[in-house]
XYZ file of C-alpha atoms in Angstrom:
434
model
C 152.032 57.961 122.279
C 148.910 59.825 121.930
C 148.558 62.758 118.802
C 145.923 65.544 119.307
C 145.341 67.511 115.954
C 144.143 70.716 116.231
C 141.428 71.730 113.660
C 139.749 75.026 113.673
C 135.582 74.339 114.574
C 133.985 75.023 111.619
C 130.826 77.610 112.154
C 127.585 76.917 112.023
C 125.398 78.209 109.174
C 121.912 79.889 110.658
C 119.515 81.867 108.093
C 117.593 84.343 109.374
C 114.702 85.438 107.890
C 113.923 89.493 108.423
C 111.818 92.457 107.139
C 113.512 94.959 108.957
C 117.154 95.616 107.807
C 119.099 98.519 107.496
C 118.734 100.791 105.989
C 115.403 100.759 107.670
C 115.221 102.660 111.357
C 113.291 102.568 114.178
C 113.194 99.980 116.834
C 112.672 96.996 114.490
C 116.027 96.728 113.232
C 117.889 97.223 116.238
C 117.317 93.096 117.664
C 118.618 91.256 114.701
C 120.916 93.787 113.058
C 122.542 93.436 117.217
C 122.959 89.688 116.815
C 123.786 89.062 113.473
C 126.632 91.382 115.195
C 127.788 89.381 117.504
C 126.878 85.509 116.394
C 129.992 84.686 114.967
C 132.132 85.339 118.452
C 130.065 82.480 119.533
C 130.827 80.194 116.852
C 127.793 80.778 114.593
C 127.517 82.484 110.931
C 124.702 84.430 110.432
C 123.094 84.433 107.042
C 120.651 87.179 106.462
C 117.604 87.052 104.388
C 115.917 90.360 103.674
C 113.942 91.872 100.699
C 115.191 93.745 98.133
C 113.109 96.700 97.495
C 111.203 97.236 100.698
C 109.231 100.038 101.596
C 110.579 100.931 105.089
C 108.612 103.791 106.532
C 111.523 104.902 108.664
C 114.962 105.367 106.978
C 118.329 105.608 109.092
C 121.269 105.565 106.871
C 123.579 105.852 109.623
C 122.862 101.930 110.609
C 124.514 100.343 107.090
C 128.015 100.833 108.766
C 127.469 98.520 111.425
C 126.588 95.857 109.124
C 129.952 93.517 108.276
C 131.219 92.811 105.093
C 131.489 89.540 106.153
C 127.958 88.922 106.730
C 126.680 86.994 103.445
C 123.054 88.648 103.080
C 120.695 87.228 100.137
C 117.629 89.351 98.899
C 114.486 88.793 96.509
C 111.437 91.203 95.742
C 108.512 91.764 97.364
C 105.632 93.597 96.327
C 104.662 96.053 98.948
C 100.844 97.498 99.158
C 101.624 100.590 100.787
C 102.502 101.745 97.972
C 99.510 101.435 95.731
C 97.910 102.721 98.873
C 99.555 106.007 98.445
C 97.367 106.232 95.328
C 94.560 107.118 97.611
C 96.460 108.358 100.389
C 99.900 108.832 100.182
C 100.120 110.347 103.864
C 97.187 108.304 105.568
C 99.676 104.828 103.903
C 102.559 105.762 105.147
C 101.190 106.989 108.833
C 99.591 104.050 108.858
C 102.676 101.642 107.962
C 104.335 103.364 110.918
C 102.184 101.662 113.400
C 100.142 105.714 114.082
C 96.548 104.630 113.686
C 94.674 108.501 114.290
C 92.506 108.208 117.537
C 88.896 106.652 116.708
C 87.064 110.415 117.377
C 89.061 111.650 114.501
C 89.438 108.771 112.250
C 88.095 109.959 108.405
C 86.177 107.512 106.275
C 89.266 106.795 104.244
C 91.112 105.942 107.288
C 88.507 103.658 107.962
C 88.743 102.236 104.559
C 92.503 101.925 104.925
C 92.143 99.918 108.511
C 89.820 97.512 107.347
C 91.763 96.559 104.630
C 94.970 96.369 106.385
C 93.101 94.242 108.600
C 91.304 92.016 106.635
C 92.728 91.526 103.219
C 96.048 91.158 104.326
C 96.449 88.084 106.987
C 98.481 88.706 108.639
C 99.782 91.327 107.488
C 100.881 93.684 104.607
C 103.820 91.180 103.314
C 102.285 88.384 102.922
C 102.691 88.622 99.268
C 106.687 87.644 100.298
C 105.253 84.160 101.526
C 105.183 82.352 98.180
C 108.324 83.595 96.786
C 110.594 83.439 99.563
C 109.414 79.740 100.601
C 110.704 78.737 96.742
C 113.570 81.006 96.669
C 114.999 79.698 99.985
C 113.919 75.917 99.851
C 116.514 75.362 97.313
C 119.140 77.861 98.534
C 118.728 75.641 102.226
C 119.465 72.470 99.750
C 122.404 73.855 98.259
C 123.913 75.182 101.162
C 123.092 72.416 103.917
C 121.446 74.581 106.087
C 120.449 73.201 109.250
C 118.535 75.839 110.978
C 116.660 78.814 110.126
C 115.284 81.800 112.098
C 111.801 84.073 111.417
C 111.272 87.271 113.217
C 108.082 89.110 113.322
C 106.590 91.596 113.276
C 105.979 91.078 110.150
C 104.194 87.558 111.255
C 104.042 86.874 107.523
C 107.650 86.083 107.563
C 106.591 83.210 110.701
C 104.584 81.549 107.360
C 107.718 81.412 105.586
C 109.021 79.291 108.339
C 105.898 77.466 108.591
C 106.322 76.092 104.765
C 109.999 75.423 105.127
C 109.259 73.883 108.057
C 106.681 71.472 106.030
C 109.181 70.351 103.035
C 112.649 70.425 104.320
C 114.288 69.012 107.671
C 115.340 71.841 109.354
C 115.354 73.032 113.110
C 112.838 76.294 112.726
C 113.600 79.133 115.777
C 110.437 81.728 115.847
C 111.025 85.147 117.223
C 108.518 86.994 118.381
C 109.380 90.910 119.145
C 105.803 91.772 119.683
C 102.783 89.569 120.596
C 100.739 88.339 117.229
C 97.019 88.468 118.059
C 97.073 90.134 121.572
C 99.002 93.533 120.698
C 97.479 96.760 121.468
C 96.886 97.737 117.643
C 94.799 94.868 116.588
C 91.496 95.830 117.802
C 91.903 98.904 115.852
C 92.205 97.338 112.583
C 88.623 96.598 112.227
C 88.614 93.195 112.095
C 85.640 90.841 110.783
C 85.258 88.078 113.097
C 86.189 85.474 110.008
C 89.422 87.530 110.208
C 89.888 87.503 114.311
C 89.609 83.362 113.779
C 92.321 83.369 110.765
C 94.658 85.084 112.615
C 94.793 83.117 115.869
C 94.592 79.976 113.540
C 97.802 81.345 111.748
C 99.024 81.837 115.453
C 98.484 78.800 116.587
C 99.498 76.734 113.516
C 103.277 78.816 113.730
C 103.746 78.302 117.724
C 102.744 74.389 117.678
C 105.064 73.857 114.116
C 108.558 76.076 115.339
C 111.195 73.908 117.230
C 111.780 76.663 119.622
C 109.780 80.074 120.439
C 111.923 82.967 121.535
C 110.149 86.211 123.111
C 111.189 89.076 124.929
C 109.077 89.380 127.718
C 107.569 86.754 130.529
C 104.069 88.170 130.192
C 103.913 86.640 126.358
C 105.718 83.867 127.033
C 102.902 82.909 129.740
C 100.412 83.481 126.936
C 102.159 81.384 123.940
C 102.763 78.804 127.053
C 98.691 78.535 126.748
C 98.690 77.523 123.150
C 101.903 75.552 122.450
C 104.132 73.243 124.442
C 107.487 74.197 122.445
C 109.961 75.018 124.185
C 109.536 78.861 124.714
C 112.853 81.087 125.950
C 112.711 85.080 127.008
C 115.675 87.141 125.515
C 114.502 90.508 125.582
C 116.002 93.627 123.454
C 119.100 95.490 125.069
C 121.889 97.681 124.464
C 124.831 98.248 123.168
C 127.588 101.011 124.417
C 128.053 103.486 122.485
C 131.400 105.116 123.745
C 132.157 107.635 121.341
C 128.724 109.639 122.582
C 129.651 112.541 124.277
C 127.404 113.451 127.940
C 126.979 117.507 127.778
C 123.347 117.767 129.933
C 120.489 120.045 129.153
C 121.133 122.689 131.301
C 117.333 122.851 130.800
C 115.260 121.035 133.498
C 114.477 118.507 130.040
C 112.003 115.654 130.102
C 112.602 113.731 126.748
C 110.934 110.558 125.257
C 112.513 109.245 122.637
C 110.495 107.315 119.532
C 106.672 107.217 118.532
C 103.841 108.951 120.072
C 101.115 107.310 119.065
C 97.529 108.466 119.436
C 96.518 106.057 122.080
C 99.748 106.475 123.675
C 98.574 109.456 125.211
C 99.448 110.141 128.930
C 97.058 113.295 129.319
C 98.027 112.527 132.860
C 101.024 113.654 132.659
C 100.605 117.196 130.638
C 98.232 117.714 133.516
C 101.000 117.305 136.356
C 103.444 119.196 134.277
C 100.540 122.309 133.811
C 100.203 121.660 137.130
C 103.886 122.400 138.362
C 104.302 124.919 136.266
C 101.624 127.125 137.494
C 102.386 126.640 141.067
C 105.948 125.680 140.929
C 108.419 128.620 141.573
C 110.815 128.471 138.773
C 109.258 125.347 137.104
C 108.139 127.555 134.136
C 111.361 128.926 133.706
C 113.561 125.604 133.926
C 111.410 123.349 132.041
C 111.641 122.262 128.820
C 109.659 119.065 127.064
C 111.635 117.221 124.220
C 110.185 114.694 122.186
C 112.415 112.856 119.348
C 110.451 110.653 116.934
C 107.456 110.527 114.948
C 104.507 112.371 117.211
C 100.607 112.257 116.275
C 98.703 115.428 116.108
C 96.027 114.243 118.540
C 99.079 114.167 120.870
C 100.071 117.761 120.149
C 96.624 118.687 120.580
C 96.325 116.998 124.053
C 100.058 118.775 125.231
C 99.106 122.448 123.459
C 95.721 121.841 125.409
C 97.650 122.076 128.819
C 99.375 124.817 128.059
C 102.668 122.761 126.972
C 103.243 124.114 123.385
C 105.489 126.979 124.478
C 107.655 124.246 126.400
C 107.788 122.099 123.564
C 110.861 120.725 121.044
C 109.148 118.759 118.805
C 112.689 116.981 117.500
C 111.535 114.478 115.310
C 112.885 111.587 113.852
C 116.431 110.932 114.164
C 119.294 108.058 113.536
C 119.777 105.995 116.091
C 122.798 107.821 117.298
C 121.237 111.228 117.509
C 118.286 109.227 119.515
C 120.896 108.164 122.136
C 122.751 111.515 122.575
C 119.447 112.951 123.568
C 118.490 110.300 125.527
C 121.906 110.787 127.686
C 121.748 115.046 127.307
C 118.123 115.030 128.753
C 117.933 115.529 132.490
C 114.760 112.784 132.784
C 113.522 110.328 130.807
C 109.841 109.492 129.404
C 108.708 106.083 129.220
C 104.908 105.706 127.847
C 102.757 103.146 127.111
C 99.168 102.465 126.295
C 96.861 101.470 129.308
C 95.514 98.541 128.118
C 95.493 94.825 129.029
C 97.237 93.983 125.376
C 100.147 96.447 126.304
C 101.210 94.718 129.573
C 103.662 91.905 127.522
C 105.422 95.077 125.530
C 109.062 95.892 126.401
C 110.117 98.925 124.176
C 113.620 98.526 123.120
C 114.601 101.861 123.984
C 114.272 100.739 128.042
C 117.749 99.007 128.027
C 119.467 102.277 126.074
C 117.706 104.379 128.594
C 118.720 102.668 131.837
C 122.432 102.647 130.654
C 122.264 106.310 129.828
C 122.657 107.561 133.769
C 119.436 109.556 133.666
C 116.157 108.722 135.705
C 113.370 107.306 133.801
C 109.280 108.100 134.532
C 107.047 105.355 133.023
C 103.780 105.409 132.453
C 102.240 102.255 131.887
C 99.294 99.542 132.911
C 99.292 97.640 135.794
C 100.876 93.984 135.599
C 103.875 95.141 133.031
C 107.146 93.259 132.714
C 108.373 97.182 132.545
C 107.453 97.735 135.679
C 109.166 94.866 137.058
C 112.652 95.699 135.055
C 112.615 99.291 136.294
C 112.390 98.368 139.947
C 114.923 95.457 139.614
C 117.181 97.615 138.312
C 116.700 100.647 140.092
C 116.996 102.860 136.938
C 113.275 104.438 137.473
C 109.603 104.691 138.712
C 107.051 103.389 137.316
C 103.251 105.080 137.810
C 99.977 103.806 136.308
C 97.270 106.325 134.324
C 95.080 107.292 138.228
C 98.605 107.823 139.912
C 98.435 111.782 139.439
C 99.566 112.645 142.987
C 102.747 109.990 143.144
C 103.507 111.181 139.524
C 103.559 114.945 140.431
C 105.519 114.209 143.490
C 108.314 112.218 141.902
C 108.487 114.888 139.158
C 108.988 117.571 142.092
C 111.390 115.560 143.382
C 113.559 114.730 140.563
C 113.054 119.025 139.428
C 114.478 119.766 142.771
C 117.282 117.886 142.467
C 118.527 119.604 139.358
C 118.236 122.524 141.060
C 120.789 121.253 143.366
C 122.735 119.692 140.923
C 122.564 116.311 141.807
C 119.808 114.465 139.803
C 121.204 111.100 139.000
C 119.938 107.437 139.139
C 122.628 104.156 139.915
C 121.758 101.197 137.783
C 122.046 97.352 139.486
C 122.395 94.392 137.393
C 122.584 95.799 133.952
C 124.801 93.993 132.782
C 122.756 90.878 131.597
C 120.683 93.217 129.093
C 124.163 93.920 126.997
C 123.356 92.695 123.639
C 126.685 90.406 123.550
C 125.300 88.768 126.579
C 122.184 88.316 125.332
C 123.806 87.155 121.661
C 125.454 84.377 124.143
C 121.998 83.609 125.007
C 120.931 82.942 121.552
C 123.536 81.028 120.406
C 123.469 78.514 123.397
C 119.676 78.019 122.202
C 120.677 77.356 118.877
């Protein structure tokens, strides 16, 4: 006679190591906060490693009530260098800790001062002073608690160094997330870098991608270029989205064209407030319909550029909002702005806000390089169009074509194969990897 006992699978303990936590917004939070969600369903307990007095630039209250009570989350101090920055600048520090660098034609001497120090004082970045304390903090704490794998998520690719020393002293699988390329994103030639500086940071690069036991990235483009310097194995989860039910639909009876998050100097599509001067000089009723809407933090060579082409009078500067408010506007709006820099170093970015806008039901516009993983999505999907920066004519035709459907009432876009960008999907992912 044969007895089976039944015995309840006991879950396995992961620390992850994070910057970005709520009650910090913005698009940094949204990956991890998402996954520590859902882990345990697959059989995993997430234990979440965060600083205790950070200096998030962005602030979203709102996101504290979607973390569990049951999610055991440790904390230690870090000293943050923004804010002695403030002492010379308390404006320039914090623009500047928000990822807006001002445009190189209007960049002061004290922003240059601030850049080159970000830059090259502070490898790799601004929290690097967490290194050192979090490696002793958490070498014991993996001891005591017989943790068997830990996670690092950058940006901030400081917090890739505390995985790198763990790594070193303590037998542990190490899993290294990478949101956002390291040495190749668009923002790094603008920091001024010495060339002593250039050779640390792809050394810190390289020393991180050749040490971690796995490499996770969110986009094929980087994973071709990590696949250059490591031979780990290297998996693409990308960002996605989560349902939000309890939103309410009421469209802009406005002929709206929204983008939702930063506008960042060099993410300026001066294309594009040329097409929409264009239409609405010689489009009947374009003037009266349209309305631009931009939610998030916007820099003032952008508002220059759009008050320039006669835009300003058009114009609802929104701000920044929780995430919630983000993605009622992104389903109110009638289209959908997706920018990006034109640049080489932009092709590998995916902006998190992609997945929430293809699930919203609205048509999206991008404007992006050529080569982007974007690009790709958006036609696979059949959420959007994509255009590059010398595509004036297709853009103003597509815009024409989407305005004229409003006027009929039927402006609408079906999405195909969404489904696999759900965050509980891609959680599933994740915890198969781990």
């Amino acid at each position: 006679m044969n007895t089976v006992t039944n015995q309840k699978k006991v879950p396995k303990s992961v620390l992850i190591i994070l910057y970005y936590w709520p009650p910090a917004g913005g698009p940094g939070v949204q990956r991890w906060l998402k996954f520590v969600k859902y882990l345990p369903e697959y059989g995993i307990k997430p234990i979440v490693y965060v600083p205790s007095n950070p200096n998030y630039p962005i602030i979203d209250e709102s996101l504290i009530n979607e973390v569990s009570d049951d999610i055991t989350i440790i904390k230690q101090p870090i000293r943050e260098p923004y804010k002695f920055a403030g002492i010379l600048s308390k404006k320039k520090s914090k623009t500047i800790s928000k990822g807006i660098i001002p445009n190189k034609k209007s960049q002061t001497v004290l922003d240059k001062l601030l850049l080159f120090i970000r830059g090259n004082l502070f490898i790799p970045d601004a929290r690097k002073s967490w290194v050192r304390p979090s490696v002793q903090y958490l070498s014991t704490y993996i001891k005591d608690y017989s943790i068997g794998t830990i996670i690092t998520t950058g940006p901030p690719h400081s917090l890739h160094l505390i995985g790198l020393q763990l790594k070193k002293s303590d037998n542990i699988q190490w899993v290294a997330d990478f949101r956002d390329p390291w040495t190749t994103i668009g923002y790094h030639k603008q920091l001024k870098l010495t060339k002593a500086a250039q050779k640390k940071h792809k050394q810190l690069e390289k020393n991180v991608l050749q040490a971690a036991d796995k490499v996770i990235v969110t986009s094929e483009v980087t994973k071709k270029e990590f696949s250059k310097i490591t031979d780990k194995p290297i998996s693409v989860i990308t960002n996605g989205y989560d349902l939000l039910p309890s939103i309410k639909t009421n469209l802009d009876s406005k002929f709206s064209i929204a983008h939702i998050g930063s506008l960042l100097s060099e993410r300026n599509p001066t294309i594009l407030w040329q097409v929409l001067n264009d239409l609405i000089l010689n489009q009947p009723g374009f003037a009266h319909d349209f309305k631009l809407k931009l939610v998030g933090y916007v820099s003032e060579e952008v508002l220059k550029e759009i008050d320039s082409n006669g835009l300003i009078d058009y114009l609802e500067n929104i701000g920044y909002v929780s995430h919630k408010q983000a993605v009622e506007n992104q389903r109110n709006a009638q289209l959908l702005l997706l920018i990006e820099i034109d640049s080489p170093e932009t092709v590998s970015i995916i902006p998190g806000k992609i997945f929430e806008y293809m699930v919203s039901g609205r048509p999206i516009v991008a404007i992006g390089p050529k080569g982007s993983d974007v690009e790709r999505i958006l036609q696979e999907t059949n959420t959007g169009t994509y255009f590059y920066y010398d595509s004036y004519n297709d853009l103003k035709r597509i815009i024409l074509k989407h305005y004229l459907n409003y006027k009929k009432g039927n402006l609408q876009v079906q999405g195909v194969g969404l489904q696999k960008f759900s965050r509980k999907q891609l959680t599933k992912a994740l915890a198969e990897l781990l």
